[in-house]
PDB file of C-alpha atoms in Angstrom:
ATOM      1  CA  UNK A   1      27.357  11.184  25.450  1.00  0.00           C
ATOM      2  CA  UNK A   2      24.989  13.689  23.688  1.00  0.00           C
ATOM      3  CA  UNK A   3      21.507  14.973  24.209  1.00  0.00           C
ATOM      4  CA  UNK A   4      18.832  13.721  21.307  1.00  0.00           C
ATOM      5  CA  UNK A   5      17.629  16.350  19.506  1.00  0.00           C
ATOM      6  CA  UNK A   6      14.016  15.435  17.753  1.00  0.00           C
ATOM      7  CA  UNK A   7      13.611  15.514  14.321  1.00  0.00           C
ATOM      8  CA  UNK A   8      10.089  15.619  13.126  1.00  0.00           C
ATOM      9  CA  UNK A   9      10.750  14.601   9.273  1.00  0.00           C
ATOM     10  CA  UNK A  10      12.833  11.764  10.730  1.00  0.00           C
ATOM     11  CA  UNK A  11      10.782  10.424  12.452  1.00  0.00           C
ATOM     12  CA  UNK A  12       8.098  10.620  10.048  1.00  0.00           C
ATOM     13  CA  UNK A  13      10.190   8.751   7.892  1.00  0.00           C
ATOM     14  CA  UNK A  14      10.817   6.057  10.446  1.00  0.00           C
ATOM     15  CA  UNK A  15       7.250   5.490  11.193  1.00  0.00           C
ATOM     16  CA  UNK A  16       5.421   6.640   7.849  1.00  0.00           C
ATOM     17  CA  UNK A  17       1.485   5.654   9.412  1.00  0.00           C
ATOM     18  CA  UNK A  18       1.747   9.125  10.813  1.00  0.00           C
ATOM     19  CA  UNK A  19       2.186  10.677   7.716  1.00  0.00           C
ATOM     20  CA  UNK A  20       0.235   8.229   5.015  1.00  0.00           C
ATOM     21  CA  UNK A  21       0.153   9.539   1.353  1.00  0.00           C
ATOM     22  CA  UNK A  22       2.835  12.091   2.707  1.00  0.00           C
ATOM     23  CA  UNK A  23       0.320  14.411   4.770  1.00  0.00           C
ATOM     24  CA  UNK A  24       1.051  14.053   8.196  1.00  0.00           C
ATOM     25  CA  UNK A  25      -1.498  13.420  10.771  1.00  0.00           C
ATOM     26  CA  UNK A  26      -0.092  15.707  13.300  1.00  0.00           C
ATOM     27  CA  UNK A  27       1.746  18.611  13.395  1.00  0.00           C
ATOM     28  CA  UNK A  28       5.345  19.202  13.728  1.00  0.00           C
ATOM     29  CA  UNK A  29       4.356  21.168  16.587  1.00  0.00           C
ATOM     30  CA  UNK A  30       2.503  17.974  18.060  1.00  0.00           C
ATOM     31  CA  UNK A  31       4.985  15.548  17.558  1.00  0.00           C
ATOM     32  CA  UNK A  32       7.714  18.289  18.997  1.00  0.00           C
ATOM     33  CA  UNK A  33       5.293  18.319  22.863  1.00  0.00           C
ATOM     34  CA  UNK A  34       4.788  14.974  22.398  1.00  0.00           C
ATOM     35  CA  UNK A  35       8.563  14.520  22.220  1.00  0.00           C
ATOM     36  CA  UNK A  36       8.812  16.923  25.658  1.00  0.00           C
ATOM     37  CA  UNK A  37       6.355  14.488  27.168  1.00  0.00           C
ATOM     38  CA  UNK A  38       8.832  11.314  26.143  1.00  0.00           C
ATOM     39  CA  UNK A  39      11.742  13.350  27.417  1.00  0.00           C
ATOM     40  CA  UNK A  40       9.989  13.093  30.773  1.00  0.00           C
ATOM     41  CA  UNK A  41       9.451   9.287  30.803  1.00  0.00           C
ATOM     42  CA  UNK A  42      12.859   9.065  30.076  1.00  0.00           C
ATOM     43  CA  UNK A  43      16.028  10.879  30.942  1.00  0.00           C
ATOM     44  CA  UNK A  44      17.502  12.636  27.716  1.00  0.00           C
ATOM     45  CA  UNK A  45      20.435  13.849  29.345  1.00  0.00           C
ATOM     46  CA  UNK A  46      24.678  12.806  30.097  1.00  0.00           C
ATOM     47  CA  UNK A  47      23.208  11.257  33.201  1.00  0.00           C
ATOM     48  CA  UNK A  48      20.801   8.599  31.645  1.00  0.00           C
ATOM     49  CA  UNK A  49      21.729   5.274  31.910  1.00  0.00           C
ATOM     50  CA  UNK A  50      20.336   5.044  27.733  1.00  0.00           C
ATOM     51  CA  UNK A  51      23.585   5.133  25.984  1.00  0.00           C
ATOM     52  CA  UNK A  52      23.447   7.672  22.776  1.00  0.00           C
ATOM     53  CA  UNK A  53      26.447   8.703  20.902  1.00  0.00           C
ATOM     54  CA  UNK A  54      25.825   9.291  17.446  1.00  0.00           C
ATOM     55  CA  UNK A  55      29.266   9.725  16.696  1.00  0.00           C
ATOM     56  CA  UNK A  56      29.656   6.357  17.129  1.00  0.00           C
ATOM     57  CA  UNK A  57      26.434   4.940  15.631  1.00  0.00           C
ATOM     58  CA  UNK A  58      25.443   4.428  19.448  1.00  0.00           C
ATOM     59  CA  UNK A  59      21.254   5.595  18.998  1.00  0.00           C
ATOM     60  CA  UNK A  60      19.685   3.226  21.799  1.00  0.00           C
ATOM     61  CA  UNK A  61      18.076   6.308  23.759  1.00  0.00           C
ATOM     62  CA  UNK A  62      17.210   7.838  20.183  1.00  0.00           C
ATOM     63  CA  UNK A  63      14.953   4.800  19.568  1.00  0.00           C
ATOM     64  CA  UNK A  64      13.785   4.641  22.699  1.00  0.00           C
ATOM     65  CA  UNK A  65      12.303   8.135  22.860  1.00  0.00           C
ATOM     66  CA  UNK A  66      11.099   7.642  19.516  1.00  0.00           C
ATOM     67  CA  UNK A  67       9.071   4.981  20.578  1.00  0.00           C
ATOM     68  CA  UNK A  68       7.502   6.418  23.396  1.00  0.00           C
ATOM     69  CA  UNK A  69       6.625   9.524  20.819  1.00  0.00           C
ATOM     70  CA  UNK A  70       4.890   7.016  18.230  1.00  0.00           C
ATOM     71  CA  UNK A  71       3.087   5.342  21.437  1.00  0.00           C
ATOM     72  CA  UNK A  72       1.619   8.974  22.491  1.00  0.00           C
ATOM     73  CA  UNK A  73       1.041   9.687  18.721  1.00  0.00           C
ATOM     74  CA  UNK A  74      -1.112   6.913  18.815  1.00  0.00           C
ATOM     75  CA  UNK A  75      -2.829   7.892  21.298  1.00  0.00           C
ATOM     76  CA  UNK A  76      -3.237  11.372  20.172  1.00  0.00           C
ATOM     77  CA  UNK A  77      -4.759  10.252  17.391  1.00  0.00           C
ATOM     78  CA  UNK A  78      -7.765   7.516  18.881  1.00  0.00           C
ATOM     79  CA  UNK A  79     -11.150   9.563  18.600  1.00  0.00           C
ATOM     80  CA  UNK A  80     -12.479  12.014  21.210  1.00  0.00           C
ATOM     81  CA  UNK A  81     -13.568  10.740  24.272  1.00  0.00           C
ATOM     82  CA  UNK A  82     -11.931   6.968  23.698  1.00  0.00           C
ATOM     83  CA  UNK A  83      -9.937   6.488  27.081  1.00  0.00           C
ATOM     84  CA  UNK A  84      -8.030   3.286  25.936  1.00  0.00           C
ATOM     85  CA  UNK A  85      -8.273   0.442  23.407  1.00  0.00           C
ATOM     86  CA  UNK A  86     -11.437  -1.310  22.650  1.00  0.00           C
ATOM     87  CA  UNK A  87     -12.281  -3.957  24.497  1.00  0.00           C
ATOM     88  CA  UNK A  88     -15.451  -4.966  22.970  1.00  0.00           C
ATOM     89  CA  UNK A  89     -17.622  -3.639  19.933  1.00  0.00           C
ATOM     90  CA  UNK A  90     -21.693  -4.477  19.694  1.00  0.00           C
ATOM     91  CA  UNK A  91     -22.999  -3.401  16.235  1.00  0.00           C
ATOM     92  CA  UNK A  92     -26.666  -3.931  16.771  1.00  0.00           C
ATOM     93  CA  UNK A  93     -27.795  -1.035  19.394  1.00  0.00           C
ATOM     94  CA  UNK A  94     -23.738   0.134  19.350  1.00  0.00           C
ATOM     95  CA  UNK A  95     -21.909  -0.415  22.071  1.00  0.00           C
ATOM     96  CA  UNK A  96     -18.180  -0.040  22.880  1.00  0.00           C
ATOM     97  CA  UNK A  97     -16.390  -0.465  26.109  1.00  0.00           C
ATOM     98  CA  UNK A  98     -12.618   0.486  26.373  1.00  0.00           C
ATOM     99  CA  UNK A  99      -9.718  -1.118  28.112  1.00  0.00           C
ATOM    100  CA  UNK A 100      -8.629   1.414  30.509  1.00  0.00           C
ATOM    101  CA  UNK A 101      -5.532   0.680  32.678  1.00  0.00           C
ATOM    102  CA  UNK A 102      -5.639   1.571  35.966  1.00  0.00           C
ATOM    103  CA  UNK A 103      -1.900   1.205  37.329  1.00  0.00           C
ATOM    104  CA  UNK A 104       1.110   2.566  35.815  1.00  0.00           C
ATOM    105  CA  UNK A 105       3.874   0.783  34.294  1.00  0.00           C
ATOM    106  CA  UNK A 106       3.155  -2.237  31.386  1.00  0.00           C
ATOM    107  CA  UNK A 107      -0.740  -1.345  31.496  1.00  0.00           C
ATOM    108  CA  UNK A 108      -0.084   1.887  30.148  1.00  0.00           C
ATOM    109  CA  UNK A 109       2.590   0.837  27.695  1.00  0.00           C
ATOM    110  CA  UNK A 110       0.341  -2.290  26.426  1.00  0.00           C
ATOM    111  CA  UNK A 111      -2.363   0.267  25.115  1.00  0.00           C
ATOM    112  CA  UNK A 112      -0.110   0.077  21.339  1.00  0.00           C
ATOM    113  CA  UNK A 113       2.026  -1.496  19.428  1.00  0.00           C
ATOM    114  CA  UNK A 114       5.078   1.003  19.678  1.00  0.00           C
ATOM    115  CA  UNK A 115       4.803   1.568  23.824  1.00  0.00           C
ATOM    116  CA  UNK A 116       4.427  -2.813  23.674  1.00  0.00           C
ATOM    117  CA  UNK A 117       7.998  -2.689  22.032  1.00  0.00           C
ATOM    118  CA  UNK A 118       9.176   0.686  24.110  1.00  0.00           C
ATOM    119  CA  UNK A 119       8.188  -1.507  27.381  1.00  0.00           C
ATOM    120  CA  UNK A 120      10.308  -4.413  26.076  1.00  0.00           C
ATOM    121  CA  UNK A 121      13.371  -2.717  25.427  1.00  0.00           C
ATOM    122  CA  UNK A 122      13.238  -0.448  28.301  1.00  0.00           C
ATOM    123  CA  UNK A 123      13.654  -3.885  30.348  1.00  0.00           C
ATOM    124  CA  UNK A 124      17.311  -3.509  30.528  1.00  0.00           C
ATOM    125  CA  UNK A 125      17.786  -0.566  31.858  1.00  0.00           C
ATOM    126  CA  UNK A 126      14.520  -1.174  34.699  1.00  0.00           C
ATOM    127  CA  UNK A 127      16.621  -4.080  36.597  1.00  0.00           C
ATOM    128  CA  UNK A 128      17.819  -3.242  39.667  1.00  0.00           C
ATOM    129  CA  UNK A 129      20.982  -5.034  40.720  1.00  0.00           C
ATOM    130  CA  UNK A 130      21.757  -7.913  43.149  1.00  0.00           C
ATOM    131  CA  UNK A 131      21.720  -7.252  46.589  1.00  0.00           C
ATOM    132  CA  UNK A 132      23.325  -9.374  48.964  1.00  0.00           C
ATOM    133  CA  UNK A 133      22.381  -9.114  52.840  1.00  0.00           C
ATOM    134  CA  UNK A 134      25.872 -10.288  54.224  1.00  0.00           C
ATOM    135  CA  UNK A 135      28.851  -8.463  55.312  1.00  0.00           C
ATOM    136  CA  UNK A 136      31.290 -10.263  53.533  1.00  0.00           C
ATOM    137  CA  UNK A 137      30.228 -11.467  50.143  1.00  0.00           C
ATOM    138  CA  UNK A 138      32.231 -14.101  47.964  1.00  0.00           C
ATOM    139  CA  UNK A 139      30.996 -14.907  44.681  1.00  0.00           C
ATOM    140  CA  UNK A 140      31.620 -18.699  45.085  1.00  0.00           C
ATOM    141  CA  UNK A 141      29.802 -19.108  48.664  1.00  0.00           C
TER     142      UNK A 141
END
């Protein structure tokens, strides 16, 4: 297996509301740490259990990472001093409250569309195996 390599202008092409009218909202530069970040969330090397061979049209760990850079792109890009999505909006005297999660795991990823989809594909490769607490185990009983 291979090592994903980012690619700013495809990804921009792959998810164009980062770049509407063709001016990108964030720098290649940006999208490149952001990338870093995903690369720690997820293992981008031989040893990850994310298959990616390109050579063979096998991009599951490509699209995976990808995901998790739209997710903190989104993020990135919510105004300053907004810890997580609204929650509620008051127009008369203004008042907004924000959603913040406070564990790790689907909290986090719930915050936007793209880490919502990242969280459900990632599923997979999350399960754990069966364990069986007997010496002698027989797949019939």
């Amino acid at each position: 297996m291979a090592v994903v390599v980012f690619d700013a202008k495809g990804f921009l092409e792959a998810y164009p509301k980062f770049a509407p009218g063709g001016k990108p909202l964030l720098t290649d530069g940006q999208l490149e740490q952001a990338f870093e970040v995903a690369c720690l969330l997820l293992d981008n090397t031989d040893a990850s259990p994310v298959p990616y061979d390109p050579e063979k049209g096998i991009l599951k760990r490509r699209t995976l990472l990808w995901l998790i850079v739209c997710h903190l792109a989104t993020l990135a890009l919510w105004p300053t001093g907004q810890s997580g999505p609204v929650a509620s909006a008051t127009e008369g005297s203004v008042s907004t409250s924000f959603s913040v999660p406070t564990t790790t795991g689907k909290a986090f990823w719930n915050a936007t569309p793209c880490g919502q989809t990242y969280w459900q594909a990632i599923q997979p490769y999350l399960a754990g195996g069966r364990y069986f607490a007997v010496k002698h185990y027989h797949p019939w009983g």
